[in-house]
Structure formats: C-alpha cells, structure tokens
mmCIF file with all atom_site columns, C-alpha atoms in Angstrom:
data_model
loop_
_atom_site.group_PDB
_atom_site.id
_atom_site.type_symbol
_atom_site.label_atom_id
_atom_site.label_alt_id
_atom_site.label_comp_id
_atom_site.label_asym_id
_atom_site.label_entity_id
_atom_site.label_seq_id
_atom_site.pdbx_PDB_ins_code
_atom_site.Cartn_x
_atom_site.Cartn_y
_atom_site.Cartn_z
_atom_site.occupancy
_atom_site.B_iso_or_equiv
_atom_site.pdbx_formal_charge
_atom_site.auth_seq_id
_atom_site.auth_comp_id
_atom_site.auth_asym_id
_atom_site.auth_atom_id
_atom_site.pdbx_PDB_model_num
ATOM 1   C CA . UNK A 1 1   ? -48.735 74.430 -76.277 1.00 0.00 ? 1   UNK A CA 1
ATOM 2   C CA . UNK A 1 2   ? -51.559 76.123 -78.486 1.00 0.00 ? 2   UNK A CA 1
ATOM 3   C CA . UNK A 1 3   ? -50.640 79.709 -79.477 1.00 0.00 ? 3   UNK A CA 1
ATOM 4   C CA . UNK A 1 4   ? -53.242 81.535 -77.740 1.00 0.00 ? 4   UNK A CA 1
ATOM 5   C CA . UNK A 1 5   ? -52.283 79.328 -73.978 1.00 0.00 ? 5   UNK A CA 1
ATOM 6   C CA . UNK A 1 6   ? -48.196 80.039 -75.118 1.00 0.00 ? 6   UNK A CA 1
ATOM 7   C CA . UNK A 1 7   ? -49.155 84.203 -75.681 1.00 0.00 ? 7   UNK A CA 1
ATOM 8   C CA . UNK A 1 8   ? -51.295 83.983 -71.915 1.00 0.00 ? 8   UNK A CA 1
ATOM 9   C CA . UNK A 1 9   ? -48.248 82.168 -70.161 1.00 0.00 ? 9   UNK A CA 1
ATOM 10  C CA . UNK A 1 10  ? -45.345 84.590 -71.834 1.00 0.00 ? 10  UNK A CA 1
ATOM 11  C CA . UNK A 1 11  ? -47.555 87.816 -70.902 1.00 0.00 ? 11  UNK A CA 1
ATOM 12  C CA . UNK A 1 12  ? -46.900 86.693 -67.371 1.00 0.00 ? 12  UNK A CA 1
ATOM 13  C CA . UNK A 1 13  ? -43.401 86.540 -67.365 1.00 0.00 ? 13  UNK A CA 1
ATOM 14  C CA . UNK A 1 14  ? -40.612 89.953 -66.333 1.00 0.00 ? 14  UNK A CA 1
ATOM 15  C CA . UNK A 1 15  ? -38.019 89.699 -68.760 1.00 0.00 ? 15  UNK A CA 1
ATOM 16  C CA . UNK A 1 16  ? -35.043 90.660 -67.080 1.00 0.00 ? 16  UNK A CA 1
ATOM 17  C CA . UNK A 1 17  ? -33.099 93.774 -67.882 1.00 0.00 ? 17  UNK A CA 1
ATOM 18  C CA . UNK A 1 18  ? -29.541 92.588 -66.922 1.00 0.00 ? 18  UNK A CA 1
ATOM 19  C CA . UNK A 1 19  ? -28.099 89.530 -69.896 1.00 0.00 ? 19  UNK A CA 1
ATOM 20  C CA . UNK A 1 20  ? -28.339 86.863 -67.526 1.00 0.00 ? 20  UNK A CA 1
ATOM 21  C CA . UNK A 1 21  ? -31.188 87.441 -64.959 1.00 0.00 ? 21  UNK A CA 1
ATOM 22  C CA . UNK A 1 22  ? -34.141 85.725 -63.998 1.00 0.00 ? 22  UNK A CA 1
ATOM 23  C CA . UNK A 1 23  ? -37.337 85.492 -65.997 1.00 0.00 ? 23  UNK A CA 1
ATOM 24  C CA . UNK A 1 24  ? -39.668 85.856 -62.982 1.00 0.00 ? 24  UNK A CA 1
ATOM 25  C CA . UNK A 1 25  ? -43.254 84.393 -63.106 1.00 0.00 ? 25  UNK A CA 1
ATOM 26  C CA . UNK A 1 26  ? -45.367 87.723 -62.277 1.00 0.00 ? 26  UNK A CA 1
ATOM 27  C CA . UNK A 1 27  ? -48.510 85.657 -61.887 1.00 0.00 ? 27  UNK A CA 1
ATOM 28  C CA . UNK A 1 28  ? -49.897 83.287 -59.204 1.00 0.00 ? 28  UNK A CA 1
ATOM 29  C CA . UNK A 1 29  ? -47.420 81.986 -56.739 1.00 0.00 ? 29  UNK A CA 1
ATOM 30  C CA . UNK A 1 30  ? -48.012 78.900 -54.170 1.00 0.00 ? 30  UNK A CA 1
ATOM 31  C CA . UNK A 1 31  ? -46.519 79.671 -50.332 1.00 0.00 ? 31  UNK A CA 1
ATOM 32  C CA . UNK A 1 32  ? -43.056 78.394 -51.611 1.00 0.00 ? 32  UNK A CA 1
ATOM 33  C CA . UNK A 1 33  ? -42.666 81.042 -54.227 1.00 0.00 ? 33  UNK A CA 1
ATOM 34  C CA . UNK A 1 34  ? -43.452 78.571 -57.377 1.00 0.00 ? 34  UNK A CA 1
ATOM 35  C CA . UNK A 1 35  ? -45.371 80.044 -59.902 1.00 0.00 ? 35  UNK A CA 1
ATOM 36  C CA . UNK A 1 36  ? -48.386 78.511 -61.312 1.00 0.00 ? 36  UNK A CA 1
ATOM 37  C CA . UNK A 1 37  ? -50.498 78.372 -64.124 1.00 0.00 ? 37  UNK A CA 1
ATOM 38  C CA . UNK A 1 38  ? -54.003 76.745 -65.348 1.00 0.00 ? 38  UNK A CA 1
ATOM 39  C CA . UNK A 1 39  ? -53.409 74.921 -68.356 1.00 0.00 ? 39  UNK A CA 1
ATOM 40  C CA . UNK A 1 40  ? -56.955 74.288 -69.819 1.00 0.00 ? 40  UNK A CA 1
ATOM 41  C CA . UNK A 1 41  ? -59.422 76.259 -68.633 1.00 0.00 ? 41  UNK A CA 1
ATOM 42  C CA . UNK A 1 42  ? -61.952 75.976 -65.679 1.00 0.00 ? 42  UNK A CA 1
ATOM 43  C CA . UNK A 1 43  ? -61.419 72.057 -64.782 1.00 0.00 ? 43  UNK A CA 1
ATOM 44  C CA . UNK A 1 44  ? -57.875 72.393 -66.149 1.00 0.00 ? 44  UNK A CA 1
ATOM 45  C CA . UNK A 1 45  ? -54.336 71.306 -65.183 1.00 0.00 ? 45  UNK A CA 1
ATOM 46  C CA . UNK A 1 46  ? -52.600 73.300 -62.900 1.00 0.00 ? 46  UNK A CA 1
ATOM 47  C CA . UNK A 1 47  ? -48.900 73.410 -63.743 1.00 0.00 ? 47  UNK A CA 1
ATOM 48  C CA . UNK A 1 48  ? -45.847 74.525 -62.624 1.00 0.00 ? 48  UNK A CA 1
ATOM 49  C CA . UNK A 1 49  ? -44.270 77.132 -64.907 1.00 0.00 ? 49  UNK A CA 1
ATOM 50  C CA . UNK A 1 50  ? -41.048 76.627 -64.735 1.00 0.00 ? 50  UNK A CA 1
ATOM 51  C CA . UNK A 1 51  ? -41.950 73.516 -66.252 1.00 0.00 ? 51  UNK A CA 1
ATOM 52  C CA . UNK A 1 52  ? -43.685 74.290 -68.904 1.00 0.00 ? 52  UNK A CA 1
ATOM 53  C CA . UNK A 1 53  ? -41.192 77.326 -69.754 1.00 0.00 ? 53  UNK A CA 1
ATOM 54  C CA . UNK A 1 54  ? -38.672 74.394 -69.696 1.00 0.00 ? 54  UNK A CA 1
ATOM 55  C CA . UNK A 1 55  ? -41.080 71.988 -71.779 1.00 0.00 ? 55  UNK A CA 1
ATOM 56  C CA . UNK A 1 56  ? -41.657 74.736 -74.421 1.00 0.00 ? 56  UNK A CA 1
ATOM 57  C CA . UNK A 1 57  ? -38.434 76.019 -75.330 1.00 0.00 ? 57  UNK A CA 1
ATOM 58  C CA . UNK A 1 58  ? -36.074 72.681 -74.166 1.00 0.00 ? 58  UNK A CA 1
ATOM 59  C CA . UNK A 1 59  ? -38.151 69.750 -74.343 1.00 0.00 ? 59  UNK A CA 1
ATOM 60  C CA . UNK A 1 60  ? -39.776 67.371 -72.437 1.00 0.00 ? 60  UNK A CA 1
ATOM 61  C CA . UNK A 1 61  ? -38.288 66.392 -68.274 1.00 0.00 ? 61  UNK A CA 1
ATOM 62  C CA . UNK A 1 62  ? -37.514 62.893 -67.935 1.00 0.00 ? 62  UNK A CA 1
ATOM 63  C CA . UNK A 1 63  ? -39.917 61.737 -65.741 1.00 0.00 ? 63  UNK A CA 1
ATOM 64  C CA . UNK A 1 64  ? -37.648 60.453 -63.072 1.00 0.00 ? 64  UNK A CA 1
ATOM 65  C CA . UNK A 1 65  ? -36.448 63.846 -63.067 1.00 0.00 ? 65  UNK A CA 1
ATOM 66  C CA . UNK A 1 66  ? -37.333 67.220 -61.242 1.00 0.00 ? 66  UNK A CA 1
ATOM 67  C CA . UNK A 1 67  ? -36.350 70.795 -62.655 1.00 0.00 ? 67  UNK A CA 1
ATOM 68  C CA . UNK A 1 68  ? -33.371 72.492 -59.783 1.00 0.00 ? 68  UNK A CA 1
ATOM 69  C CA . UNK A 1 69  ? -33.094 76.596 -60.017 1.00 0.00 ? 69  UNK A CA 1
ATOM 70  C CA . UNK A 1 70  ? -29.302 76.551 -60.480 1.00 0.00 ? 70  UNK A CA 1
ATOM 71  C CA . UNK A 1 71  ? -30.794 80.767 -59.513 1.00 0.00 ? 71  UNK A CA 1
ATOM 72  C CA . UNK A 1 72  ? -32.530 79.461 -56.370 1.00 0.00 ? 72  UNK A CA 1
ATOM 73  C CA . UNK A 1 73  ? -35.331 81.912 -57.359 1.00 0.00 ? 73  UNK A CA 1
ATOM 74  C CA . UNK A 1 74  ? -38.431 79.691 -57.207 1.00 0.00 ? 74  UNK A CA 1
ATOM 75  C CA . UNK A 1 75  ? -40.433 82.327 -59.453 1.00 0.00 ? 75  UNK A CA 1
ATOM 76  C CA . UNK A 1 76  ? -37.473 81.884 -62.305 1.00 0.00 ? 76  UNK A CA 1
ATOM 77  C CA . UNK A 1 77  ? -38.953 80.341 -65.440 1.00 0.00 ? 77  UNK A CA 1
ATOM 78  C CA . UNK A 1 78  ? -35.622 80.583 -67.103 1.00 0.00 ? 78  UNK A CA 1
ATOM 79  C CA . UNK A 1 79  ? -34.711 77.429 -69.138 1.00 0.00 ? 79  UNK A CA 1
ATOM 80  C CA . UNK A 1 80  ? -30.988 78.007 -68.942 1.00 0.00 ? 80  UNK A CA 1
ATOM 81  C CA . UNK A 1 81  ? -31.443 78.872 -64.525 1.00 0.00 ? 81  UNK A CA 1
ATOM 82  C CA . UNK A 1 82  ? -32.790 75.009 -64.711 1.00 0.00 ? 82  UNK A CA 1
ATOM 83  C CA . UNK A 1 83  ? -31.321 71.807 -64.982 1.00 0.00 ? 83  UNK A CA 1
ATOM 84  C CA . UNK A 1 84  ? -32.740 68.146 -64.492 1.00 0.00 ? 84  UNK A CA 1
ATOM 85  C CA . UNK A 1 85  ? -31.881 66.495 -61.511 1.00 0.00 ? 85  UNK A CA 1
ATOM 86  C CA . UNK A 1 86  ? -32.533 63.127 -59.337 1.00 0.00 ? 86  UNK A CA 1
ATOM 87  C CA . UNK A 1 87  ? -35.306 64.464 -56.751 1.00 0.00 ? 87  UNK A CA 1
ATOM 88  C CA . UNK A 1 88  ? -31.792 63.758 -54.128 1.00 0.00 ? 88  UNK A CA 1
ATOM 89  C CA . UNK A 1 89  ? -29.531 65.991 -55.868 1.00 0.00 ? 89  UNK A CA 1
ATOM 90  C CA . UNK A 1 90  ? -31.880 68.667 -55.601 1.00 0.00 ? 90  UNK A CA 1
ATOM 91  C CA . UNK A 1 91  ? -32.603 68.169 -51.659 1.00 0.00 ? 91  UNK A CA 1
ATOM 92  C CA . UNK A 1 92  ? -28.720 67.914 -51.419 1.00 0.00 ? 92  UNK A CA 1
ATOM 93  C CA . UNK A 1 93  ? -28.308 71.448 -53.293 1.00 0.00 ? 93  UNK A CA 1
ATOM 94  C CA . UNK A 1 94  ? -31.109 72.891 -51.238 1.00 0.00 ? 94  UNK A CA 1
ATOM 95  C CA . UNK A 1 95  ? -31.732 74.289 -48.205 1.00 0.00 ? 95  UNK A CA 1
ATOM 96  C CA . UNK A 1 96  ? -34.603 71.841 -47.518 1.00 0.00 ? 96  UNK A CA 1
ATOM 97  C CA . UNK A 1 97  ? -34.637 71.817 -43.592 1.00 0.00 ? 97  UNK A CA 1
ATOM 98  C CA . UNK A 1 98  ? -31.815 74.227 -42.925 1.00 0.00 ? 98  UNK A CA 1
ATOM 99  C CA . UNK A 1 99  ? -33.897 76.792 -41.413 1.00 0.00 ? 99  UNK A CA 1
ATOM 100 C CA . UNK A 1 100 ? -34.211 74.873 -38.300 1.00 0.00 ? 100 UNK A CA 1
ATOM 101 C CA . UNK A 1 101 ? -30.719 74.669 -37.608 1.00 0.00 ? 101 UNK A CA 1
ATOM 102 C CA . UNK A 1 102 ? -31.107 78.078 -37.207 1.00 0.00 ? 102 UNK A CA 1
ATOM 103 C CA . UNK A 1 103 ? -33.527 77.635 -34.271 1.00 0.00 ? 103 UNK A CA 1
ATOM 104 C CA . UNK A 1 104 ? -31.724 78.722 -30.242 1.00 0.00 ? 104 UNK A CA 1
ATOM 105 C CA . UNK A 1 105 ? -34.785 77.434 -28.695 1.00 0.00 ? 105 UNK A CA 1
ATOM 106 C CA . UNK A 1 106 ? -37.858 74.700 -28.832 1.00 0.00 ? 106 UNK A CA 1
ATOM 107 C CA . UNK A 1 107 ? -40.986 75.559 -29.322 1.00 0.00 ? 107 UNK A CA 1
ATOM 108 C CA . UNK A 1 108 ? -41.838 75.796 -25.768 1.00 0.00 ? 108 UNK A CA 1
ATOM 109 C CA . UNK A 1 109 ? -38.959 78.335 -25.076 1.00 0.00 ? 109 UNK A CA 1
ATOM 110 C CA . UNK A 1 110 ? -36.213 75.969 -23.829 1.00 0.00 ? 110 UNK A CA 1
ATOM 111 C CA . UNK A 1 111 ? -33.086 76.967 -25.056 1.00 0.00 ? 111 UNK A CA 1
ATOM 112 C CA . UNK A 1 112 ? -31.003 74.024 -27.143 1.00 0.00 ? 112 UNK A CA 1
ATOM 113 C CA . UNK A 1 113 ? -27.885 74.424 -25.995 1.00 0.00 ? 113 UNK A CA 1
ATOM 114 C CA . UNK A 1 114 ? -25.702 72.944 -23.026 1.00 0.00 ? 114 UNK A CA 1
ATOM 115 C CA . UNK A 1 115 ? -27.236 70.277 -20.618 1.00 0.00 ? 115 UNK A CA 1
ATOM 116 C CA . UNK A 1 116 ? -30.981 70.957 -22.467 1.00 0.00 ? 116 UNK A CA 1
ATOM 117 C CA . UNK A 1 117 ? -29.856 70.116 -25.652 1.00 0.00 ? 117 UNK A CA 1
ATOM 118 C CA . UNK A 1 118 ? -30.240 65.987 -26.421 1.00 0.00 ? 118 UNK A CA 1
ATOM 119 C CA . UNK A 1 119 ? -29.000 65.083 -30.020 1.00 0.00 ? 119 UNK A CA 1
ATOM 120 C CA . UNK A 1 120 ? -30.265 61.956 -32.319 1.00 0.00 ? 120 UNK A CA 1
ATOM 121 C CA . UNK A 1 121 ? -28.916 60.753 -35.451 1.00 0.00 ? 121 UNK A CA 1
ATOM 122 C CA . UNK A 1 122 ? -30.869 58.520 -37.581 1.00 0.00 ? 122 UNK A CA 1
ATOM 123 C CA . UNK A 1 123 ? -30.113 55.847 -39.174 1.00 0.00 ? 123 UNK A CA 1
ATOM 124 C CA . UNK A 1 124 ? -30.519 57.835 -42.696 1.00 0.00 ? 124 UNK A CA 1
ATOM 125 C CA . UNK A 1 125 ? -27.476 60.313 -41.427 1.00 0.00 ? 125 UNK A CA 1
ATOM 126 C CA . UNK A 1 126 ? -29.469 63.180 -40.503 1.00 0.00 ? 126 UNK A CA 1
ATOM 127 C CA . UNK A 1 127 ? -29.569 64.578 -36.993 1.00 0.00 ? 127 UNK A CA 1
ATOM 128 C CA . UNK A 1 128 ? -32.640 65.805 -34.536 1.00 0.00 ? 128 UNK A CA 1
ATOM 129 C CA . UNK A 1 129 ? -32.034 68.237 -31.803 1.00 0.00 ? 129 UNK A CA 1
ATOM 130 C CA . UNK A 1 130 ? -34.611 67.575 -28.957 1.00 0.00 ? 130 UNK A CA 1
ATOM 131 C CA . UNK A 1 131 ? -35.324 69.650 -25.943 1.00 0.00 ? 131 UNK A CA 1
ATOM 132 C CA . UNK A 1 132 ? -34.510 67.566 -22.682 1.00 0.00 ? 132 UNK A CA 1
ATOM 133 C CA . UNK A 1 133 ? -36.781 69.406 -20.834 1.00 0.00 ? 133 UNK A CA 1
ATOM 134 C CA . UNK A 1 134 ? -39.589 68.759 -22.865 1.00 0.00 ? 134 UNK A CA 1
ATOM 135 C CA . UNK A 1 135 ? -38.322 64.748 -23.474 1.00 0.00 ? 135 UNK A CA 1
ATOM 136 C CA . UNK A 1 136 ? -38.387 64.456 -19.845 1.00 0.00 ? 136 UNK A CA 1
ATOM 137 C CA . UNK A 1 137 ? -41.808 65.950 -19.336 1.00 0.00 ? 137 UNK A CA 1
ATOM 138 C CA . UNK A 1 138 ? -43.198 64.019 -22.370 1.00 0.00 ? 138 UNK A CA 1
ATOM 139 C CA . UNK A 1 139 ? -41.880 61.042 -20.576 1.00 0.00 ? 139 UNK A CA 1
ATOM 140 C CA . UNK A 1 140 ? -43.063 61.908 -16.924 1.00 0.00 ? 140 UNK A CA 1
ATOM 141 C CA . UNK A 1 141 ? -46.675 62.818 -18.709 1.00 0.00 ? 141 UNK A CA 1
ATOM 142 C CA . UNK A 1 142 ? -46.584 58.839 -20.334 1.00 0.00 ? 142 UNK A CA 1
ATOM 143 C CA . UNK A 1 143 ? -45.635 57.143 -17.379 1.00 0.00 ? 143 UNK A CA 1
ATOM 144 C CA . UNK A 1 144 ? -48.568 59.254 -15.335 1.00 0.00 ? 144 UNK A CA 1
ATOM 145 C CA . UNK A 1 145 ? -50.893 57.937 -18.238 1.00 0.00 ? 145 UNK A CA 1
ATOM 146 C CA . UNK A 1 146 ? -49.721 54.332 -17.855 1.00 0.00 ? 146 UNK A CA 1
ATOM 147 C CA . UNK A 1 147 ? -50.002 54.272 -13.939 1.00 0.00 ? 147 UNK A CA 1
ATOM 148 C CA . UNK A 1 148 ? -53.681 55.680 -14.578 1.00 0.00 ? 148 UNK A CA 1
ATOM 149 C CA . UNK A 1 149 ? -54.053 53.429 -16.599 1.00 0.00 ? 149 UNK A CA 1
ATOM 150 C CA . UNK A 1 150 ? -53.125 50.068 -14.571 1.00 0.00 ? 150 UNK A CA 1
ATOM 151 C CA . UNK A 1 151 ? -55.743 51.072 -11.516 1.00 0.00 ? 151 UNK A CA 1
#
C-alpha cells in the first residue's frame, strides 16, 4: 500500500484505549457491520479492511482462506482479533443462521411449537422448522391449482 492510501486507511481507524481492544473501522460500514474502503480512487477496488489491515501489517491471506474475528466485532481491523480460516470453520464458529432459532412463530403468526411445529433435517445435517399450518395450506392451494388446471 502507497503511503498516502496507508495514512487515509489508518486515519479511519479508533485505536482502542484498553491493551487488548478492538481497532474499530470508524468509516463506511456494509449492513453486516464490515468496514469498507476504496482502494484506488473513483473506479477503484472496494475492499474489506480488515483485510487489508491484515495484508499490511501480517501478510498476504491464502486464498483458500477467509479472515474469522476471534473478537466477533465485524468493524475490528485488528491483525491479532483475526486468524485465517477454511470458509467452514468460520460458519461453524459463527452464528450464521442462529437468529432464527430464536423465532416462536412463522411469518404468518403461527406459533412453532406443539402439533404446528413440522421438523426436516437435510441431508447436510441441518434442520428446518416449518409451520404445519402454512404446509397444509401451501398444499391445499397446489392441489386447487392442479384441479384448475385438469378442466
């Protein structure tokens, strides 16, 4: 990285007051929380900055390799907060698809629990909780479709 890009990208870092805490990105953020940062003017690269923190003061990411935030602050450009990883281990250490576990009810209001709730496990391990009620009128609306469409 050229001086004058390495002085832009550190001016937009918080260094933390605490030994061990997160250097936060201050500037633009996607809807994740990642920062991100133009490399090379108007028709430039836009990069990830942990990644190029990592890049410029640990060297280059194998490229079968993704960056994890041991901190699991997305904004953390701290080299030592990341480690490379297999794009698996990092799902694995994640909470990639937790938050709907945490959902009582489908999206039309059903609750998923008792006699309503209909489980599926796929054949990759992981596990789908469907509404019946809205199974059964999913199914009720296809069979309607088909008998329409057979006259």
């Amino acid at each position: 990285m050229h001086a004058k890009d390495a002085q832009r990208f550190w001016a937009k870092v918080r260094v933390p007051t605490e030994p061990n805490g997160c250097m936060e990105w201050t500037a633009y953020q996607d809807r994740h929380g990642y920062g991100k940062i133009n490399m090379g003017g108007r028709q430039g690269t836009v990069a990830f900055a942990h990644r190029v923190a990592y890049m410029e003061l640990v060297g280059e990411i194998p490229t079968h390799l993704v960056l994890d935030h041991l901190c699991r602050n997305p904004s953390c450009v701290r080299p030592d907060h990341l480690e490379p990883v297999t794009q698996a281990e990092n799902v694995s250490r994640g909470n990639a698809g937790s938050h709907h576990s945490d959902k009582t009810h489908c999206p039309a209001g059903h609750p998923y629990a008792g006699a309503n709730l209909y489980s599926r496990t796929h054949p990759d391990g992981h596990k789908n909780r469907i509404c019946r009620t809205c199974k059964n009128a999913r199914a009720r609306a296809a069979r309607a479709t088909r008998r329409e469409g057979s006259t």
